[in-house]
PDB file of C-alpha atoms in Angstrom:
ATOM      1  CA  GLY F 471     -11.131   2.388  14.625  1.00  0.00           C
ATOM      2  CA  GLN F 472      -9.456   1.744  17.811  1.00  0.00           C
ATOM      3  CA  GLN F 473      -5.681   1.754  18.094  1.00  0.00           C
ATOM      4  CA  LEU F 474      -3.133   0.739  20.930  1.00  0.00           C
ATOM      5  CA  ASN F 475      -1.018   3.501  22.621  1.00  0.00           C
ATOM      6  CA  GLN F 476       2.694   2.361  21.459  1.00  0.00           C
ATOM      7  CA  SER F 477       6.079   4.457  23.088  1.00  0.00           C
ATOM      8  CA  PRO F 478       7.908   5.986  22.489  1.00  0.00           C
ATOM      9  CA  GLN F 479       6.824   7.164  18.694  1.00  0.00           C
ATOM     10  CA  SER F 480      10.652   6.931  17.640  1.00  0.00           C
ATOM     11  CA  MET F 481      13.590   6.117  18.900  1.00  0.00           C
ATOM     12  CA  PHE F 482      17.242   6.958  17.038  1.00  0.00           C
ATOM     13  CA  ILE F 483      20.390   4.899  18.985  1.00  0.00           C
ATOM     14  CA  GLN F 484      23.628   3.764  18.286  1.00  0.00           C
ATOM     15  CA  GLU F 485      24.412   0.399  17.064  1.00  0.00           C
ATOM     16  CA  GLY F 486      25.055  -2.032  20.191  1.00  0.00           C
ATOM     17  CA  GLU F 487      22.285   0.162  22.569  1.00  0.00           C
ATOM     18  CA  ASP F 488      19.752  -1.308  24.163  1.00  0.00           C
ATOM     19  CA  VAL F 489      15.802  -0.800  22.911  1.00  0.00           C
ATOM     20  CA  SER F 490      12.902  -0.612  24.951  1.00  0.00           C
ATOM     21  CA  MET F 491       9.282   0.128  24.432  1.00  0.00           C
ATOM     22  CA  ASN F 492       6.066  -0.725  25.062  1.00  0.00           C
ATOM     23  CA  CYS F 493       2.066  -1.290  24.571  1.00  0.00           C
ATOM     24  CA  THR F 494      -0.475   0.075  26.756  1.00  0.00           C
ATOM     25  CA  SER F 495      -4.405  -0.246  26.033  1.00  0.00           C
ATOM     26  CA  SER F 496      -7.559   0.580  28.412  1.00  0.00           C
ATOM     27  CA  SER F 497      -9.025  -2.751  27.971  1.00  0.00           C
ATOM     28  CA  ILE F 498      -7.733  -6.162  28.489  1.00  0.00           C
ATOM     29  CA  PHE F 499      -5.874  -8.500  25.927  1.00  0.00           C
ATOM     30  CA  ASN F 500      -5.750 -12.475  25.759  1.00  0.00           C
ATOM     31  CA  THR F 501      -2.912 -12.237  23.116  1.00  0.00           C
ATOM     32  CA  TRP F 502      -0.008  -9.540  22.658  1.00  0.00           C
ATOM     33  CA  LEU F 503       1.840  -9.861  19.199  1.00  0.00           C
ATOM     34  CA  TRP F 504       4.647  -7.755  18.328  1.00  0.00           C
ATOM     35  CA  TYR F 505       5.653  -6.843  14.440  1.00  0.00           C
ATOM     36  CA  LYS F 506       8.513  -5.636  12.524  1.00  0.00           C
ATOM     37  CA  GLN F 507       7.152  -3.658   8.950  1.00  0.00           C
ATOM     38  CA  GLU F 508      10.004  -2.612   7.189  1.00  0.00           C
ATOM     39  CA  PRO F 509       9.498  -0.054   4.198  1.00  0.00           C
ATOM     40  CA  GLY F 510       6.951  -1.243   1.541  1.00  0.00           C
ATOM     41  CA  GLU F 511       6.122  -4.407   3.169  1.00  0.00           C
ATOM     42  CA  GLY F 512       3.988  -5.957   5.423  1.00  0.00           C
ATOM     43  CA  PRO F 513       4.420  -6.705   9.155  1.00  0.00           C
ATOM     44  CA  VAL F 514       6.236  -9.825   9.935  1.00  0.00           C
ATOM     45  CA  LEU F 515       5.846 -11.585  13.412  1.00  0.00           C
ATOM     46  CA  LEU F 516       8.515 -11.161  15.580  1.00  0.00           C
ATOM     47  CA  ILE F 517       7.025 -12.621  19.084  1.00  0.00           C
ATOM     48  CA  ALA F 518       3.552 -13.596  20.213  1.00  0.00           C
ATOM     49  CA  LEU F 519       2.405 -13.655  23.630  1.00  0.00           C
ATOM     50  CA  TYR F 520      -0.543 -15.679  25.062  1.00  0.00           C
ATOM     51  CA  LYS F 521      -0.641 -15.504  29.032  1.00  0.00           C
ATOM     52  CA  ALA F 522      -0.197 -12.627  31.628  1.00  0.00           C
ATOM     53  CA  GLY F 523       2.962 -12.559  33.057  1.00  0.00           C
ATOM     54  CA  GLU F 524       4.528 -14.497  30.119  1.00  0.00           C
ATOM     55  CA  LEU F 525       8.197 -13.460  28.990  1.00  0.00           C
ATOM     56  CA  THR F 526       9.874 -14.812  25.375  1.00  0.00           C
ATOM     57  CA  SER F 527      12.500 -14.154  23.475  1.00  0.00           C
ATOM     58  CA  ASN F 528      13.387 -14.382  19.697  1.00  0.00           C
ATOM     59  CA  GLY F 529      17.340 -14.004  19.713  1.00  0.00           C
ATOM     60  CA  ARG F 530      17.822 -10.389  20.622  1.00  0.00           C
ATOM     61  CA  LEU F 531      14.410 -10.017  21.219  1.00  0.00           C
ATOM     62  CA  THR F 532      12.206 -10.143  24.343  1.00  0.00           C
ATOM     63  CA  ALA F 533       8.760  -9.229  25.144  1.00  0.00           C
ATOM     64  CA  GLN F 534       6.618  -9.557  28.219  1.00  0.00           C
ATOM     65  CA  PHE F 535       2.809 -10.145  28.353  1.00  0.00           C
ATOM     66  CA  GLY F 536       1.923  -7.408  31.211  1.00  0.00           C
ATOM     67  CA  ILE F 537       0.210  -8.943  34.600  1.00  0.00           C
ATOM     68  CA  THR F 538      -2.675  -6.864  34.102  1.00  0.00           C
ATOM     69  CA  ARG F 539      -3.159  -7.590  30.351  1.00  0.00           C
ATOM     70  CA  LYS F 540      -3.700  -4.333  29.364  1.00  0.00           C
ATOM     71  CA  ASP F 541       0.172  -3.915  28.428  1.00  0.00           C
ATOM     72  CA  SER F 542       3.318  -5.687  26.941  1.00  0.00           C
ATOM     73  CA  PHE F 543       6.782  -4.191  26.310  1.00  0.00           C
ATOM     74  CA  LEU F 544       9.714  -5.534  24.000  1.00  0.00           C
ATOM     75  CA  ASN F 545      13.126  -5.309  24.532  1.00  0.00           C
ATOM     76  CA  ILE F 546      15.587  -5.497  21.826  1.00  0.00           C
ATOM     77  CA  SER F 547      19.495  -6.030  23.058  1.00  0.00           C
ATOM     78  CA  ALA F 548      22.906  -5.222  21.068  1.00  0.00           C
ATOM     79  CA  SER F 549      20.891  -3.381  18.401  1.00  0.00           C
ATOM     80  CA  ILE F 550      22.263  -3.289  14.956  1.00  0.00           C
ATOM     81  CA  PRO F 551      21.454  -1.661  11.557  1.00  0.00           C
ATOM     82  CA  SER F 552      19.091  -3.899  10.346  1.00  0.00           C
ATOM     83  CA  ASP F 553      16.976  -3.693  13.377  1.00  0.00           C
ATOM     84  CA  VAL F 554      15.800  -0.557  11.245  1.00  0.00           C
ATOM     85  CA  GLY F 555      12.030  -0.406  10.948  1.00  0.00           C
ATOM     86  CA  ILE F 556       8.968   0.591  12.380  1.00  0.00           C
ATOM     87  CA  TYR F 557       7.456  -1.898  15.169  1.00  0.00           C
ATOM     88  CA  PHE F 558       3.843  -2.473  15.867  1.00  0.00           C
ATOM     89  CA  CYS F 559       2.351  -4.291  18.976  1.00  0.00           C
ATOM     90  CA  ALA F 560      -1.144  -5.471  18.374  1.00  0.00           C
ATOM     91  CA  GLY F 561      -3.572  -7.176  20.834  1.00  0.00           C
ATOM     92  CA  LEU F 562      -6.460  -9.673  20.106  1.00  0.00           C
ATOM     93  CA  ARG F 563      -9.331 -10.516  22.091  1.00  0.00           C
ATOM     94  CA  ASP F 564     -10.622 -14.211  22.056  1.00  0.00           C
ATOM     95  CA  GLY F 565     -13.959 -14.887  21.203  1.00  0.00           C
ATOM     96  CA  GLY F 566     -16.628 -13.213  18.898  1.00  0.00           C
ATOM     97  CA  ALA F 567     -16.570 -14.319  15.157  1.00  0.00           C
ATOM     98  CA  THR F 568     -13.734 -12.150  14.117  1.00  0.00           C
ATOM     99  CA  ASN F 569     -10.945 -11.960  16.361  1.00  0.00           C
ATOM    100  CA  LYS F 570      -9.624  -8.763  15.077  1.00  0.00           C
ATOM    101  CA  LEU F 571      -6.322  -7.407  15.649  1.00  0.00           C
ATOM    102  CA  ILE F 572      -6.252  -4.691  17.224  1.00  0.00           C
ATOM    103  CA  PHE F 573      -2.592  -2.470  16.134  1.00  0.00           C
ATOM    104  CA  GLY F 574      -0.721  -0.035  18.072  1.00  0.00           C
ATOM    105  CA  THR F 575       0.693   3.506  16.862  1.00  0.00           C
ATOM    106  CA  GLY F 576       3.897   1.930  15.833  1.00  0.00           C
ATOM    107  CA  THR F 577       7.438   3.182  17.095  1.00  0.00           C
ATOM    108  CA  LEU F 578      10.077   4.180  14.561  1.00  0.00           C
ATOM    109  CA  LEU F 579      13.143   2.550  15.165  1.00  0.00           C
ATOM    110  CA  ALA F 580      16.604   4.182  13.573  1.00  0.00           C
ATOM    111  CA  VAL F 581      19.985   2.647  14.328  1.00  0.00           C
ATOM    112  CA  GLN F 582      23.379   4.529  13.574  1.00  0.00           C
ATOM    113  CA  PRO F 583      26.359   2.321  12.741  1.00  0.00           C
TER     114      PRO F 583
ATOM    115  CA  GLY O 852       5.814 -21.114   7.969  1.00  0.00           C
ATOM    116  CA  ALA O 853       2.872 -19.955   6.893  1.00  0.00           C
ATOM    117  CA  VAL O 854       3.027 -17.624   3.751  1.00  0.00           C
ATOM    118  CA  VAL O 855       0.944 -15.386   2.104  1.00  0.00           C
ATOM    119  CA  SER O 856       0.980 -14.020  -1.312  1.00  0.00           C
ATOM    120  CA  GLN O 857      -0.210 -10.743  -2.179  1.00  0.00           C
ATOM    121  CA  HIS O 858      -0.192  -9.554  -5.804  1.00  0.00           C
ATOM    122  CA  PRO O 859       0.011  -7.114  -7.405  1.00  0.00           C
ATOM    123  CA  SER O 860       2.957  -5.143  -5.201  1.00  0.00           C
ATOM    124  CA  ARG O 861       2.526  -1.798  -7.013  1.00  0.00           C
ATOM    125  CA  VAL O 862      -0.252  -0.475  -9.342  1.00  0.00           C
ATOM    126  CA  ILE O 863      -0.829   2.928 -10.720  1.00  0.00           C
ATOM    127  CA  CYS O 864      -4.147   3.564 -12.288  1.00  0.00           C
ATOM    128  CA  LYS O 865      -6.460   6.159 -13.604  1.00  0.00           C
ATOM    129  CA  SER O 866      -8.912   7.969 -11.592  1.00  0.00           C
ATOM    130  CA  GLY O 867     -12.275   6.261 -12.193  1.00  0.00           C
ATOM    131  CA  THR O 868     -11.162   3.074 -12.872  1.00  0.00           C
ATOM    132  CA  SER O 869     -11.305   0.054 -10.662  1.00  0.00           C
ATOM    133  CA  VAL O 870      -8.093  -2.357  -9.359  1.00  0.00           C
ATOM    134  CA  LYS O 871      -7.737  -5.715  -8.114  1.00  0.00           C
ATOM    135  CA  ILE O 872      -5.797  -6.889  -5.493  1.00  0.00           C
ATOM    136  CA  GLU O 873      -5.297 -10.802  -4.530  1.00  0.00           C
ATOM    137  CA  CYS O 874      -4.443 -12.296  -1.210  1.00  0.00           C
ATOM    138  CA  ARG O 875      -3.412 -15.850  -1.541  1.00  0.00           C
ATOM    139  CA  SER O 876      -2.291 -18.413   1.451  1.00  0.00           C
ATOM    140  CA  LEU O 877      -0.177 -20.614   0.029  1.00  0.00           C
ATOM    141  CA  ASP O 878       0.296 -23.296   2.265  1.00  0.00           C
ATOM    142  CA  PHE O 879      -2.556 -23.328   4.570  1.00  0.00           C
ATOM    143  CA  GLN O 880      -6.382 -22.910   4.303  1.00  0.00           C
ATOM    144  CA  ALA O 881      -7.477 -19.412   5.450  1.00  0.00           C
ATOM    145  CA  THR O 882     -11.338 -19.283   6.685  1.00  0.00           C
ATOM    146  CA  THR O 883     -10.628 -15.776   7.711  1.00  0.00           C
ATOM    147  CA  MET O 884      -8.723 -12.944   5.848  1.00  0.00           C
ATOM    148  CA  PHE O 885      -8.351  -9.673   7.180  1.00  0.00           C
ATOM    149  CA  TRP O 886      -7.552  -6.060   4.666  1.00  0.00           C
ATOM    150  CA  TYR O 887      -6.078  -3.041   6.004  1.00  0.00           C
ATOM    151  CA  ARG O 888      -5.165   0.145   4.822  1.00  0.00           C
ATOM    152  CA  GLN O 889      -1.929   1.856   5.505  1.00  0.00           C
ATOM    153  CA  PHE O 890      -1.290   5.928   5.268  1.00  0.00           C
ATOM    154  CA  PRO O 891       2.655   6.976   5.150  1.00  0.00           C
ATOM    155  CA  LYS O 892       3.948   7.210   8.416  1.00  0.00           C
ATOM    156  CA  GLN O 893       0.865   5.315  10.189  1.00  0.00           C
ATOM    157  CA  SER O 894      -0.361   2.237  11.437  1.00  0.00           C
ATOM    158  CA  LEU O 895      -2.529  -0.527   9.954  1.00  0.00           C
ATOM    159  CA  MET O 896      -6.192   0.023  10.100  1.00  0.00           C
ATOM    160  CA  LEU O 897      -8.653  -2.386   9.661  1.00  0.00           C
ATOM    161  CA  MET O 898     -11.084  -2.142   6.374  1.00  0.00           C
ATOM    162  CA  ALA O 899     -13.160  -5.449   6.540  1.00  0.00           C
ATOM    163  CA  THR O 900     -12.940  -9.274   7.778  1.00  0.00           C
ATOM    164  CA  SER O 901     -13.537 -11.314   4.955  1.00  0.00           C
ATOM    165  CA  ASN O 902     -14.888 -15.033   5.734  1.00  0.00           C
ATOM    166  CA  GLU O 903     -14.466 -17.978   2.881  1.00  0.00           C
ATOM    167  CA  GLY O 904     -17.959 -18.757   1.595  1.00  0.00           C
ATOM    168  CA  SER O 905     -19.888 -15.073   3.556  1.00  0.00           C
ATOM    169  CA  LYS O 906     -20.066 -11.720   3.004  1.00  0.00           C
ATOM    170  CA  ALA O 907     -17.163  -9.932   4.332  1.00  0.00           C
ATOM    171  CA  THR O 908     -17.657  -7.668   7.501  1.00  0.00           C
ATOM    172  CA  TYR O 909     -17.069  -4.015   7.200  1.00  0.00           C
ATOM    173  CA  GLU O 910     -15.571  -1.486   9.986  1.00  0.00           C
ATOM    174  CA  GLN O 911     -17.181   1.729  10.535  1.00  0.00           C
ATOM    175  CA  GLY O 912     -16.561   3.972   8.143  1.00  0.00           C
ATOM    176  CA  VAL O 913     -15.370   1.828   4.861  1.00  0.00           C
ATOM    177  CA  GLU O 914     -17.800   1.905   1.481  1.00  0.00           C
ATOM    178  CA  LYS O 915     -18.529  -1.790   1.162  1.00  0.00           C
ATOM    179  CA  ASP O 916     -19.508  -0.287  -2.355  1.00  0.00           C
ATOM    180  CA  LYS O 917     -16.349   0.933  -3.124  1.00  0.00           C
ATOM    181  CA  PHE O 918     -13.800  -1.704  -1.546  1.00  0.00           C
ATOM    182  CA  LEU O 919     -15.446  -4.955  -2.625  1.00  0.00           C
ATOM    183  CA  ILE O 920     -14.259  -8.012  -0.779  1.00  0.00           C
ATOM    184  CA  ASN O 921     -14.363 -11.537  -2.580  1.00  0.00           C
ATOM    185  CA  HIS O 922     -13.612 -14.465  -0.418  1.00  0.00           C
ATOM    186  CA  ALA O 923     -14.368 -17.441  -2.713  1.00  0.00           C
ATOM    187  CA  SER O 924     -11.949 -20.011  -1.390  1.00  0.00           C
ATOM    188  CA  LEU O 925      -9.957 -20.889   1.707  1.00  0.00           C
ATOM    189  CA  THR O 926      -7.109 -19.615  -0.388  1.00  0.00           C
ATOM    190  CA  LEU O 927      -7.741 -16.863  -1.955  1.00  0.00           C
ATOM    191  CA  SER O 928      -9.410 -13.387  -0.872  1.00  0.00           C
ATOM    192  CA  THR O 929      -9.969 -10.438  -3.600  1.00  0.00           C
ATOM    193  CA  LEU O 930     -10.205  -6.670  -2.690  1.00  0.00           C
ATOM    194  CA  THR O 931     -11.321  -4.485  -5.491  1.00  0.00           C
ATOM    195  CA  VAL O 932     -11.292  -1.037  -5.458  1.00  0.00           C
ATOM    196  CA  THR O 933     -14.210   0.594  -7.424  1.00  0.00           C
ATOM    197  CA  SER O 934     -14.062   4.011  -9.238  1.00  0.00           C
ATOM    198  CA  ALA O 935     -10.666   4.752  -7.757  1.00  0.00           C
ATOM    199  CA  HIS O 936     -10.010   8.127  -6.857  1.00  0.00           C
ATOM    200  CA  PRO O 937      -6.655   9.813  -5.811  1.00  0.00           C
ATOM    201  CA  GLU O 938      -7.600  10.073  -1.821  1.00  0.00           C
ATOM    202  CA  ASP O 939      -7.803   6.160  -2.608  1.00  0.00           C
ATOM    203  CA  SER O 940      -3.845   5.905  -2.547  1.00  0.00           C
ATOM    204  CA  SER O 941      -2.550   4.173  -0.194  1.00  0.00           C
ATOM    205  CA  PHE O 942      -0.612   0.966   1.120  1.00  0.00           C
ATOM    206  CA  TYR O 943      -2.985  -2.459   1.054  1.00  0.00           C
ATOM    207  CA  ILE O 944      -1.909  -5.402   3.152  1.00  0.00           C
ATOM    208  CA  CYS O 945      -4.020  -8.206   3.721  1.00  0.00           C
ATOM    209  CA  SER O 946      -3.600 -10.910   6.604  1.00  0.00           C
ATOM    210  CA  ALA O 947      -5.024 -14.392   6.505  1.00  0.00           C
ATOM    211  CA  ALA O 948      -5.567 -16.636   9.908  1.00  0.00           C
ATOM    212  CA  MET O 949      -5.010 -19.979  10.096  1.00  0.00           C
ATOM    213  CA  GLY O 950      -6.143 -20.367  13.803  1.00  0.00           C
ATOM    214  CA  GLN O 951      -7.762 -18.242  16.581  1.00  0.00           C
ATOM    215  CA  ARG O 952      -4.724 -17.437  19.077  1.00  0.00           C
ATOM    216  CA  GLY O 953      -2.619 -14.811  16.864  1.00  0.00           C
ATOM    217  CA  TYR O 954       0.111 -17.236  15.995  1.00  0.00           C
ATOM    218  CA  GLY O 955      -1.785 -17.549  12.328  1.00  0.00           C
ATOM    219  CA  TYR O 956      -2.218 -14.122  11.479  1.00  0.00           C
ATOM    220  CA  THR O 957       0.468 -13.860   8.920  1.00  0.00           C
ATOM    221  CA  PHE O 958       0.521 -10.459   6.376  1.00  0.00           C
ATOM    222  CA  GLY O 959       1.260 -10.186   2.660  1.00  0.00           C
ATOM    223  CA  SER O 960       3.668  -7.916   1.357  1.00  0.00           C
ATOM    224  CA  GLY O 961       1.381  -5.430   0.185  1.00  0.00           C
ATOM    225  CA  THR O 962       0.100  -3.539  -2.196  1.00  0.00           C
ATOM    226  CA  ARG O 963       1.131   0.270  -3.420  1.00  0.00           C
ATOM    227  CA  LEU O 964      -1.814   1.510  -5.292  1.00  0.00           C
ATOM    228  CA  THR O 965      -1.282   5.104  -6.934  1.00  0.00           C
ATOM    229  CA  VAL O 966      -4.366   6.681  -8.500  1.00  0.00           C
ATOM    230  CA  VAL O 967      -3.442   9.588 -11.141  1.00  0.00           C
TER     231      VAL O 967
END
């Protein structure tokens, strides 16, 4: 199935550092979502973006919906050990009967205390 | 907030047997539920979309006779892996949609299926 290109594939950082990851697509999405998944668990929604150019924060997390509607990025400031996990972007095209989410390839984040 | 309960969290079964996984929306009605499969260190791949009261829509390459989906009520969808084989071992995750615009896409905690 289709997937969104997400980069970087993995990041190994020190506690306190800022993190940036992005997601790109060859086609337009009307909604961008960012999820975090921890081992053995389902994804948990972090931020939802509904409008091109929108910048939204959730605590130390900030995400933006690209103006072209073909990309999005997620920033995490002052990382802490509990930020460890896999971060997925997901895109949604409105319209159609199913409104399926298309997931990115994921970014594995490891934070060293 | 919206909660989706998935059960069981882990199951080990013998090759050739069938396994049923349940997905329940606890505090909202979900007209649509989605089933995903995830292999280690990979992303979620959509298997099928389940609409209450109608037949599921399967993604290309997913065998509908092997992965039976039933969405009998607005709060329950089930995935049955029939005649399971070791290659069916995977992490299966459901999600339920409350609305159309993404804020309603809540995921269950997943089911680790191991076929021996």
